[in-house]
JSON list of C-alpha atoms in Angstrom, two decimals:
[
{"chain": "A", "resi": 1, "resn": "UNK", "atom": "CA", "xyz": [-7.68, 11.39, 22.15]},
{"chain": "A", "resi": 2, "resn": "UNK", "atom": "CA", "xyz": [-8.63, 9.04, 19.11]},
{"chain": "A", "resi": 3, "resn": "UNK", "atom": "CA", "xyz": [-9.08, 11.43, 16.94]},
{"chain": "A", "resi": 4, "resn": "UNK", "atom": "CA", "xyz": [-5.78, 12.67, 17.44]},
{"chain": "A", "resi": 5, "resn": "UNK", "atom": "CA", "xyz": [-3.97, 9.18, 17.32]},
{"chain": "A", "resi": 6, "resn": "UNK", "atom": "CA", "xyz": [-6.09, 8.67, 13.86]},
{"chain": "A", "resi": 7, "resn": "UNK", "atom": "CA", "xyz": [-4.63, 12.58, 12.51]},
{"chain": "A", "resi": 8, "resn": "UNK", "atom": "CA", "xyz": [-1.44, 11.40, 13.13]},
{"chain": "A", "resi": 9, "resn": "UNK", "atom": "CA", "xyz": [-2.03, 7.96, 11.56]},
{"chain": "A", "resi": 10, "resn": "UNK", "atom": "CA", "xyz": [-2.64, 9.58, 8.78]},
{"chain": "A", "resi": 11, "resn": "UNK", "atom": "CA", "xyz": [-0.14, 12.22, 8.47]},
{"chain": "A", "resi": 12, "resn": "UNK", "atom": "CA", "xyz": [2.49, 9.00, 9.22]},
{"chain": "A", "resi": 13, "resn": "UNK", "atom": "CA", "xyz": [0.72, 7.08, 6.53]},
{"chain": "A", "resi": 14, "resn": "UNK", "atom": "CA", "xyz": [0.39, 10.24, 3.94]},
{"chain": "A", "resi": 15, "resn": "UNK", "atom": "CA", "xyz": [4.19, 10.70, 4.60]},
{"chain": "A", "resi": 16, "resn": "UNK", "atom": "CA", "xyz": [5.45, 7.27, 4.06]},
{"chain": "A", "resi": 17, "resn": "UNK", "atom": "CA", "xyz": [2.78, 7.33, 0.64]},
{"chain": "A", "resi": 18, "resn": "UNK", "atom": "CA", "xyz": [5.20, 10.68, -0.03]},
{"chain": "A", "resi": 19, "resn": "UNK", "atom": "CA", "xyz": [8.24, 9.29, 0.49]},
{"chain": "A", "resi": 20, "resn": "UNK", "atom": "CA", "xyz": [7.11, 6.41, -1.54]},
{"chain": "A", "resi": 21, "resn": "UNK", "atom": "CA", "xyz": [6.94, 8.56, -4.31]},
{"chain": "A", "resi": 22, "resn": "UNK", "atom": "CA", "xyz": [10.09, 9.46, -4.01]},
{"chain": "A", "resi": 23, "resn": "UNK", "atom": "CA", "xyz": [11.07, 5.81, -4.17]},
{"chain": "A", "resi": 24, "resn": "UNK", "atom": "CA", "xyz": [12.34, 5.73, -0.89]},
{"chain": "A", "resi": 25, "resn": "UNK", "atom": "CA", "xyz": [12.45, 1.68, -0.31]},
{"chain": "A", "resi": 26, "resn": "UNK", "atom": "CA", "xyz": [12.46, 1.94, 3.90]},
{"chain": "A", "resi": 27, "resn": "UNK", "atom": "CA", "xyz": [9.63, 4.22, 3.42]},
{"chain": "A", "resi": 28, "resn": "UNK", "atom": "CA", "xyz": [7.25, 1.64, 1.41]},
{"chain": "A", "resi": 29, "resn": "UNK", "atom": "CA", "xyz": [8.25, -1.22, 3.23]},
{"chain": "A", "resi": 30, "resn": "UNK", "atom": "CA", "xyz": [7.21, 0.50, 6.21]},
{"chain": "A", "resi": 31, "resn": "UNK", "atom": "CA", "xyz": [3.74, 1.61, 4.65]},
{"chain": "A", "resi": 32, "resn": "UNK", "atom": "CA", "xyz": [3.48, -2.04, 4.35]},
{"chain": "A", "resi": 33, "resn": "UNK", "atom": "CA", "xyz": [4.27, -3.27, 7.66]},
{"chain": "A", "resi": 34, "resn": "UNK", "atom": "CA", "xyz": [1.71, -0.70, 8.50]},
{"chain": "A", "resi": 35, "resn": "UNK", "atom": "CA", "xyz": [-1.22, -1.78, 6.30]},
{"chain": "A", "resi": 36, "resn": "UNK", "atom": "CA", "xyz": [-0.66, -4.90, 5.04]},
{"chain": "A", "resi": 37, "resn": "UNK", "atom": "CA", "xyz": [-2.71, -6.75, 7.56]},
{"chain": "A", "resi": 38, "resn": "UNK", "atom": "CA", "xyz": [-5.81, -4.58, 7.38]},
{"chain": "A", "resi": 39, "resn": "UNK", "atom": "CA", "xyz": [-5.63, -4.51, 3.60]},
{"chain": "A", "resi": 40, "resn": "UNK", "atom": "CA", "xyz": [-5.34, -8.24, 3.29]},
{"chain": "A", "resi": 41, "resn": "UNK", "atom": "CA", "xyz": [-8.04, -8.48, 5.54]},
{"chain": "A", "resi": 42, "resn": "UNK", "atom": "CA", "xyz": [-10.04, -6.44, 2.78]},
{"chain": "A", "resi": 43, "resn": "UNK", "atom": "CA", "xyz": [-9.04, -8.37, -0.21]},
{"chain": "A", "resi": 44, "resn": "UNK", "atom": "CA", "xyz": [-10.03, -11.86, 1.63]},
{"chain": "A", "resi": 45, "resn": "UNK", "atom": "CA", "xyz": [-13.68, -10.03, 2.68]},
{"chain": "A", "resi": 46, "resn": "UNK", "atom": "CA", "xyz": [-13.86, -9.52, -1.23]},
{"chain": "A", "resi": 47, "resn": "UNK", "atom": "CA", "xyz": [-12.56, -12.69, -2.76]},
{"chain": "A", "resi": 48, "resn": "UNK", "atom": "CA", "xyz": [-12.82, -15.02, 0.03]},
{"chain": "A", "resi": 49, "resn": "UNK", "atom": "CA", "xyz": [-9.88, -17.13, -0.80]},
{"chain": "A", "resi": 50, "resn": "UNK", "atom": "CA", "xyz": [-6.73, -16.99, 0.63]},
{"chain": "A", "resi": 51, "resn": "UNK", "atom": "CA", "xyz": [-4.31, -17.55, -1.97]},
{"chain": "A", "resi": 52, "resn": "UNK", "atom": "CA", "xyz": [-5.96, -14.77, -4.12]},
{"chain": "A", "resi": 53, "resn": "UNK", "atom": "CA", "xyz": [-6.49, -12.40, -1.41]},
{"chain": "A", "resi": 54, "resn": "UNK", "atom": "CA", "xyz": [-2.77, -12.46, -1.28]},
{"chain": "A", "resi": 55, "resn": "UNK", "atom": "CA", "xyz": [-1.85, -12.30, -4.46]},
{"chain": "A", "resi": 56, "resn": "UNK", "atom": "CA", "xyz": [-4.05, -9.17, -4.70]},
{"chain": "A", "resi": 57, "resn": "UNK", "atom": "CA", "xyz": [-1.95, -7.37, -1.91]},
{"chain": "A", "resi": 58, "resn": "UNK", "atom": "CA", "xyz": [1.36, -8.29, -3.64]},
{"chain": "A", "resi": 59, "resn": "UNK", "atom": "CA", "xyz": [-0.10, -6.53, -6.92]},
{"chain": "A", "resi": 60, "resn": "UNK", "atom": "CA", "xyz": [-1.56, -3.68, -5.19]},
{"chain": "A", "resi": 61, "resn": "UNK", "atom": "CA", "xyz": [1.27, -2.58, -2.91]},
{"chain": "A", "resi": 62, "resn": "UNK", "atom": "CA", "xyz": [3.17, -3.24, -6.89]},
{"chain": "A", "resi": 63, "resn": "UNK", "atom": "CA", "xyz": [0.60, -0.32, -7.85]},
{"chain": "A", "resi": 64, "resn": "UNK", "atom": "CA", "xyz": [1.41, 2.12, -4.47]},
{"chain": "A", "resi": 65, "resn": "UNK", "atom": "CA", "xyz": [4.82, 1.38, -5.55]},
{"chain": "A", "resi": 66, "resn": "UNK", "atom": "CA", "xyz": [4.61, 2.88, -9.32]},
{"chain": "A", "resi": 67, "resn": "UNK", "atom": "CA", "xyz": [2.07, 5.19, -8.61]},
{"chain": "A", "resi": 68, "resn": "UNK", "atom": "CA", "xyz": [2.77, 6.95, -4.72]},
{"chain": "A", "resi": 69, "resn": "UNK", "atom": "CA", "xyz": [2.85, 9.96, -6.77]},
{"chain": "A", "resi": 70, "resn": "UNK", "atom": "CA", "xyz": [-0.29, 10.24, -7.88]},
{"chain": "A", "resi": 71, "resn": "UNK", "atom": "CA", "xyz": [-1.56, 10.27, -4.10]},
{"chain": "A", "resi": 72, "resn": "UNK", "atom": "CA", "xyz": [-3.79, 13.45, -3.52]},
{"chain": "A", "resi": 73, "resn": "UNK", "atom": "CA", "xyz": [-4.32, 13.82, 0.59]},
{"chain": "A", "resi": 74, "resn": "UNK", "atom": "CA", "xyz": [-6.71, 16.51, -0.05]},
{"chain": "A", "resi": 75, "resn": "UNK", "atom": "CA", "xyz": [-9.04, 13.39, -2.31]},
{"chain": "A", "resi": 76, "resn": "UNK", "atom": "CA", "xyz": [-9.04, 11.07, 0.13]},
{"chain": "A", "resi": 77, "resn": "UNK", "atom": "CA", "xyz": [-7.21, 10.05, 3.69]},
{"chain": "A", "resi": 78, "resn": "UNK", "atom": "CA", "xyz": [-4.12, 7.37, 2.94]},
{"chain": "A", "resi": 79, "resn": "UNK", "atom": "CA", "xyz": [-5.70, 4.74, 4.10]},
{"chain": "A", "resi": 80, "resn": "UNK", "atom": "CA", "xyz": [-8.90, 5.01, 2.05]},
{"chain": "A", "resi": 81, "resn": "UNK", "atom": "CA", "xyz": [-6.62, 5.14, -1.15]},
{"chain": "A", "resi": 82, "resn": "UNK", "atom": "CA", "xyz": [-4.90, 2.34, -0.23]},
{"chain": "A", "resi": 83, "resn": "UNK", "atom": "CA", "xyz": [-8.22, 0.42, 0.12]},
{"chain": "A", "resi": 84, "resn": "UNK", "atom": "CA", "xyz": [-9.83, 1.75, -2.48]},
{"chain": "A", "resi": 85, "resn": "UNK", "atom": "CA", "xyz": [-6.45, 0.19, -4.87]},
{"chain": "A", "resi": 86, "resn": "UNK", "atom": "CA", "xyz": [-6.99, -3.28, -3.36]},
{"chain": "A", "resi": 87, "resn": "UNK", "atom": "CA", "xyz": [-10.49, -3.59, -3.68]},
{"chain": "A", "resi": 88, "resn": "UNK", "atom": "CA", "xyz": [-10.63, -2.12, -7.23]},
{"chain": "A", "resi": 89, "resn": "UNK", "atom": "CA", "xyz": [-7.65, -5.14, -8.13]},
{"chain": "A", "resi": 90, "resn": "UNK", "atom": "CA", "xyz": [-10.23, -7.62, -6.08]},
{"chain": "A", "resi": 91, "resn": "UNK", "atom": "CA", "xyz": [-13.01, -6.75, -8.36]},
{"chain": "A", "resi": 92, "resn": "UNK", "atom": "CA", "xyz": [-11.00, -6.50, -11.46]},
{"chain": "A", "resi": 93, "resn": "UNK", "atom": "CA", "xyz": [-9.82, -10.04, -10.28]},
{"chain": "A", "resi": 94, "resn": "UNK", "atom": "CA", "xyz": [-13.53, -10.85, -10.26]},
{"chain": "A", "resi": 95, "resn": "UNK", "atom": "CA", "xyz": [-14.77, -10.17, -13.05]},
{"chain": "A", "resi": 96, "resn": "UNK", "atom": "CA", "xyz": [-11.76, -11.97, -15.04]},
{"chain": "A", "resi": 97, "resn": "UNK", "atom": "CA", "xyz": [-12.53, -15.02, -13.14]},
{"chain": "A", "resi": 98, "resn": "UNK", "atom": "CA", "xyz": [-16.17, -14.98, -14.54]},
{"chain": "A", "resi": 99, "resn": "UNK", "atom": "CA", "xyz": [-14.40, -14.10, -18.13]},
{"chain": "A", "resi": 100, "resn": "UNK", "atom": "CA", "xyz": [-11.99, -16.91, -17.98]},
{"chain": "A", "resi": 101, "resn": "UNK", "atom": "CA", "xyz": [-14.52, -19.40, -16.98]},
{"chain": "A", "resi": 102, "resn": "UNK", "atom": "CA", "xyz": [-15.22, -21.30, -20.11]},
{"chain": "A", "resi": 103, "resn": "UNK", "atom": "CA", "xyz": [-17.13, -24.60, -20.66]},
{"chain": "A", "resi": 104, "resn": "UNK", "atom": "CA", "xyz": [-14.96, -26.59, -23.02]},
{"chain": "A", "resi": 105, "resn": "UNK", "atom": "CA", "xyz": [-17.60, -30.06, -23.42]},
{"chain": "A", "resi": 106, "resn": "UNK", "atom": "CA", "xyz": [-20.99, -29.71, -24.89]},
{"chain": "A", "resi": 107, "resn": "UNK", "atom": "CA", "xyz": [-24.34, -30.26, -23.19]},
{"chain": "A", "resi": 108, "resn": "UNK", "atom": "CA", "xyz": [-24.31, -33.00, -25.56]},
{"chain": "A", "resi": 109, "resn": "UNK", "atom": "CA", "xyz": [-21.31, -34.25, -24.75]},
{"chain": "A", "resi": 110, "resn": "UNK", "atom": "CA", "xyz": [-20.06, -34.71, -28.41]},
{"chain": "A", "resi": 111, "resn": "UNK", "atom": "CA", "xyz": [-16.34, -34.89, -28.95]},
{"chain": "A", "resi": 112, "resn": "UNK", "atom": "CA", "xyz": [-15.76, -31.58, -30.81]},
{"chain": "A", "resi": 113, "resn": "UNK", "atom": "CA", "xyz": [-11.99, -29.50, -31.30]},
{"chain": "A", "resi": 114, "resn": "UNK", "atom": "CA", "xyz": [-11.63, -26.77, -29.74]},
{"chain": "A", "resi": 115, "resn": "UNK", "atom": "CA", "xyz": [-10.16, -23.69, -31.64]},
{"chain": "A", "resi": 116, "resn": "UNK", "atom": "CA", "xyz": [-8.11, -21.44, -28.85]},
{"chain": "A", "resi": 117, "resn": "UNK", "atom": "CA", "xyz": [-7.17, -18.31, -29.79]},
{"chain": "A", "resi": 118, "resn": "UNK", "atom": "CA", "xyz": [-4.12, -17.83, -31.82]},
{"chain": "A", "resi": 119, "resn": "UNK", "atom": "CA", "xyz": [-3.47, -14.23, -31.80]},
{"chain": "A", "resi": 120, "resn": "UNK", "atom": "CA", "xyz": [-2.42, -13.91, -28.32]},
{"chain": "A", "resi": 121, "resn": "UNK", "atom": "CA", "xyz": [1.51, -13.96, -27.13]},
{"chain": "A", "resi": 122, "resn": "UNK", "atom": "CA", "xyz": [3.15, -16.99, -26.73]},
{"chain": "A", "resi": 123, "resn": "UNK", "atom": "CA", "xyz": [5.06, -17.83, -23.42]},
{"chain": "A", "resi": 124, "resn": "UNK", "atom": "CA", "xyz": [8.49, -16.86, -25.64]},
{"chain": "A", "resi": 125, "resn": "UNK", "atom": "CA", "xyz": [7.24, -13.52, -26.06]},
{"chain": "A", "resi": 126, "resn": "UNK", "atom": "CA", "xyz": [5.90, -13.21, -22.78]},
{"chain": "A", "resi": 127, "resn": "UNK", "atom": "CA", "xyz": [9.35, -14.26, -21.43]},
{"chain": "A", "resi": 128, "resn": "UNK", "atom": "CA", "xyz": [11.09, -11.41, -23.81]},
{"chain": "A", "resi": 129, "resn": "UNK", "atom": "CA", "xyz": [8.52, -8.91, -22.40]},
{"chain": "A", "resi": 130, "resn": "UNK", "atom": "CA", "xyz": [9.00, -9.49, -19.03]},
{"chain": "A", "resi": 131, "resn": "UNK", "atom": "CA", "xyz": [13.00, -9.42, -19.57]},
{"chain": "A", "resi": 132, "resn": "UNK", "atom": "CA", "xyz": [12.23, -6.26, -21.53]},
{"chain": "A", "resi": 133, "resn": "UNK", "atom": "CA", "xyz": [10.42, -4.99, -18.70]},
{"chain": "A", "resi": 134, "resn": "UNK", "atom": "CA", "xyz": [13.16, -5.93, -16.12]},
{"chain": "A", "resi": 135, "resn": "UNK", "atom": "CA", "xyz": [15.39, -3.93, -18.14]},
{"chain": "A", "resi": 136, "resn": "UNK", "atom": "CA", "xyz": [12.95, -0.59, -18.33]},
{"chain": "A", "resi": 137, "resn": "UNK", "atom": "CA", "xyz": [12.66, -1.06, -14.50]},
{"chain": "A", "resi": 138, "resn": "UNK", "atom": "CA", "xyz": [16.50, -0.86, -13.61]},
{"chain": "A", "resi": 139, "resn": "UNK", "atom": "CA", "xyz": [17.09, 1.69, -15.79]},
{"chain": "A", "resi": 140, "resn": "UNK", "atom": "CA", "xyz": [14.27, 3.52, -13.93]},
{"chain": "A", "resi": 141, "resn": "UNK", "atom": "CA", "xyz": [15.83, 2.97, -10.51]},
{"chain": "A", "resi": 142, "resn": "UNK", "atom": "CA", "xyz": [19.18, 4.32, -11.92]},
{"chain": "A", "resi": 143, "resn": "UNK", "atom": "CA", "xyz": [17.43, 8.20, -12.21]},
{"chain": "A", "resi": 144, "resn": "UNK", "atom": "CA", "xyz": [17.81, 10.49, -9.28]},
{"chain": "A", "resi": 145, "resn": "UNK", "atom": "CA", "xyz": [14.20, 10.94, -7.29]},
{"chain": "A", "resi": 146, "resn": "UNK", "atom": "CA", "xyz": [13.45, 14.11, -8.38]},
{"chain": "A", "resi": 147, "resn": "UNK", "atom": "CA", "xyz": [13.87, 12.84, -12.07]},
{"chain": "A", "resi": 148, "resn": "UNK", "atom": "CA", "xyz": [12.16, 9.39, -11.54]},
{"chain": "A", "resi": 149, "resn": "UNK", "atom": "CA", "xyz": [8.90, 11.55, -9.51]},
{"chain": "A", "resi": 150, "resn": "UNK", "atom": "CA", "xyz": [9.08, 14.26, -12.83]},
{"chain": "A", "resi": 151, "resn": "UNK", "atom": "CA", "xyz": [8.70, 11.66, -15.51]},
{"chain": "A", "resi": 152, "resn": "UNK", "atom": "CA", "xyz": [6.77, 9.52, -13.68]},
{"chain": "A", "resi": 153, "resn": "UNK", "atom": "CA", "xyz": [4.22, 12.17, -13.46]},
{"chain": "A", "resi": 154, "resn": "UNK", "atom": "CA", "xyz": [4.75, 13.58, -16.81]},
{"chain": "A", "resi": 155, "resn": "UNK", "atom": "CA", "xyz": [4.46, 10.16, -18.16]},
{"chain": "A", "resi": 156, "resn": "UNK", "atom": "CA", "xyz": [1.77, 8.69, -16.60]},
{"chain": "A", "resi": 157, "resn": "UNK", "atom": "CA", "xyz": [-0.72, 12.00, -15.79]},
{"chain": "A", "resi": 158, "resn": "UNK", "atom": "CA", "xyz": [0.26, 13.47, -18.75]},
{"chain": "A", "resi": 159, "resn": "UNK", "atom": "CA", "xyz": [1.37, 16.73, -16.66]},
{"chain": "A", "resi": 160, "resn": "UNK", "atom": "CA", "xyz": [3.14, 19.85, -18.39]},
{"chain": "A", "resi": 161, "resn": "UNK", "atom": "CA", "xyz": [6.55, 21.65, -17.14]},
{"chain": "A", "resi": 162, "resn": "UNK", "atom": "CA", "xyz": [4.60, 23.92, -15.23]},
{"chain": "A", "resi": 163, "resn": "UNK", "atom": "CA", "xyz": [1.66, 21.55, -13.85]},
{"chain": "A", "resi": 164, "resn": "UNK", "atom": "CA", "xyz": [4.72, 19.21, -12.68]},
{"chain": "A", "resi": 165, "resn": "UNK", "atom": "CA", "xyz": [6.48, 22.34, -11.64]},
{"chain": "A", "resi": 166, "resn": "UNK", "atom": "CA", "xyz": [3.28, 23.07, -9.07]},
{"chain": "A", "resi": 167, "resn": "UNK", "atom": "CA", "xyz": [2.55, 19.49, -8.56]},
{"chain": "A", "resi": 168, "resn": "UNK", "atom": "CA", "xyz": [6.69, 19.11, -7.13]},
{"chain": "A", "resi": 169, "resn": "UNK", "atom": "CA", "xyz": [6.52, 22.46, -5.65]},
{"chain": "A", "resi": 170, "resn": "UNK", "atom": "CA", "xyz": [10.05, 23.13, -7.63]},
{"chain": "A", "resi": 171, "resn": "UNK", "atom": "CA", "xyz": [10.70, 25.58, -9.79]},
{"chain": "A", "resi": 172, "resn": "UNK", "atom": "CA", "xyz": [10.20, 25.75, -13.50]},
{"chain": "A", "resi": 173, "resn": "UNK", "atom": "CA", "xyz": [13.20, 24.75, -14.67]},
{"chain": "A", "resi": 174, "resn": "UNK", "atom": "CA", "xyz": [14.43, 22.96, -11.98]},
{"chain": "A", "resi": 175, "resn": "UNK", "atom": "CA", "xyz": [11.70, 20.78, -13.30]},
{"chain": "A", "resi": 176, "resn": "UNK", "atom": "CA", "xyz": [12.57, 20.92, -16.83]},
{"chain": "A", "resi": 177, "resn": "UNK", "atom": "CA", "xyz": [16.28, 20.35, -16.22]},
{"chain": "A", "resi": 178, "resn": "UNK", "atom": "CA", "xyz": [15.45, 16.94, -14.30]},
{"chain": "A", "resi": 179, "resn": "UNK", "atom": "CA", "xyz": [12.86, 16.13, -17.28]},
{"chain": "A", "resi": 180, "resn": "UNK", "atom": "CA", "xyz": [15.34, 16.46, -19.67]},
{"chain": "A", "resi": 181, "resn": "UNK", "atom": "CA", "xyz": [18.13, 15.07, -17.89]},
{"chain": "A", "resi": 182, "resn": "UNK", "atom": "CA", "xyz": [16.11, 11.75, -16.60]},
{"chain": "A", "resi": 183, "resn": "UNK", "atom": "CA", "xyz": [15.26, 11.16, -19.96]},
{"chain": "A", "resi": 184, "resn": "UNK", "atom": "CA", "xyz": [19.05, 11.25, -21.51]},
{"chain": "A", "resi": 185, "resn": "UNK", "atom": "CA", "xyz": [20.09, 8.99, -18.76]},
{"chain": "A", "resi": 186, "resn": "UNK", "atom": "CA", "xyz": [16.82, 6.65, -19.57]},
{"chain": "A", "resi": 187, "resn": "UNK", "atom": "CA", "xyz": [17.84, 6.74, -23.18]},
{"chain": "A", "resi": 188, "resn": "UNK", "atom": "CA", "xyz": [21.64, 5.96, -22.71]},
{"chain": "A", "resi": 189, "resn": "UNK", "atom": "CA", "xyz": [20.70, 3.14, -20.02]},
{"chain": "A", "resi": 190, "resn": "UNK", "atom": "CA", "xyz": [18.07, 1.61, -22.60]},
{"chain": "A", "resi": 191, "resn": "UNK", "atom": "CA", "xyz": [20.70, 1.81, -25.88]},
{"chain": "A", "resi": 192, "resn": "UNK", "atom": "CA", "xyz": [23.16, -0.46, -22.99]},
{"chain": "A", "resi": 193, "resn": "UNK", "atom": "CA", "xyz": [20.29, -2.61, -22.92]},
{"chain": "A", "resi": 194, "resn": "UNK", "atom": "CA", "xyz": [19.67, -2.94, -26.44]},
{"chain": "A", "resi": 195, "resn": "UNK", "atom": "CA", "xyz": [16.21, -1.67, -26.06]},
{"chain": "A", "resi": 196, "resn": "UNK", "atom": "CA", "xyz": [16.86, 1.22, -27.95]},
{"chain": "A", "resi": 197, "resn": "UNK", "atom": "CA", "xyz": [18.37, 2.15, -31.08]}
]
């Protein structure tokens, strides 16, 4: 009897990872209500603070969100993906911590200046960029699903017509008709946004 309760966990969980994909919005926030807990629970195992154990999550169901269609079911149960995204963000998390932990006195304790790097962005073009990306990201949500799944895929795998073709389980140029069609509309939304010329 549990084994059937956890096949059809699974084939709700692989479904609502689908329909992710497709950028259905009900869909993902029900994948959350559905794993959030257990993959928090993960991420606070790993990092063992609350805050960032959190913050983790938020990023990681960010990542289901953009990349649902890159889900395989016959890799790895839904579940175990989703796990595997949170605790790859907790140790990427980790390992920037012990990068971004500088001593800035001297075991000497000298009064010396500190030169920072300068080539880095500064928080003006960090605030353009993530305006800029705000902009990319609406335009995005304007395509149709079968468009936004195509060049997501295309984009992002690097797929061809014909692997996205077998990937969508959609004819040829069904395929290459929402390819080319998804990126008009991306290109006429951008030139609105002034992100294109």
């Amino acid at each position: 009897m549990a084994l059937l309760q956890s096949g059809d966990r699974n084939a709700t969980l692989a479904d609502l990872v689908a329909r992710t994909a497709l950028a259905d919005q009900r869909a993902f926030a029900e994948l959350y209500r559905r794993t959030s807990s257990h993959l928090h629970a993960v991420a606070l195992r790993i990092l063992r603070e609350p805050t960032a154990a959190e913050e983790v999550l938020q990023e990681s169901f960010v990542s289901v969100w953009h990349h649902a269609g890159s889900y395989d079911a016959a890799r790895s149960q839904p579940q175990t993906w989703l796990t595997s995204i949170v605790r790859n963000r907790c140790l990427d998390r980790l390992r920037r911590r012990d990068l971004d932990t500088v001593t800035l006195t001297r075991d000497d304790e000298e009064e010396t200046e500190i030169d920072l790097p300068a080539d880095g962005p500064t928080a003006v073009e960090l605030l353009i960029a993530g305006a800029e990306a705000r902009s990319v990201r609406a335009c995005i949500e304007t395509l149709e699903g079968g468009q936004r799944q195509a060049i997501a895929l295309a984009f992002f795998q690097g797929l061809t017509h014909a692997e996205l073709a077998q990937q969508l389980r959609e004819p040829l140029g069904t395929v290459k008709s929402w390819v080319r069609r998804g990126l008009e509309r991306l290109k006429q939304c951008l030139e609105r946004a002034g992100l294109v010329r």
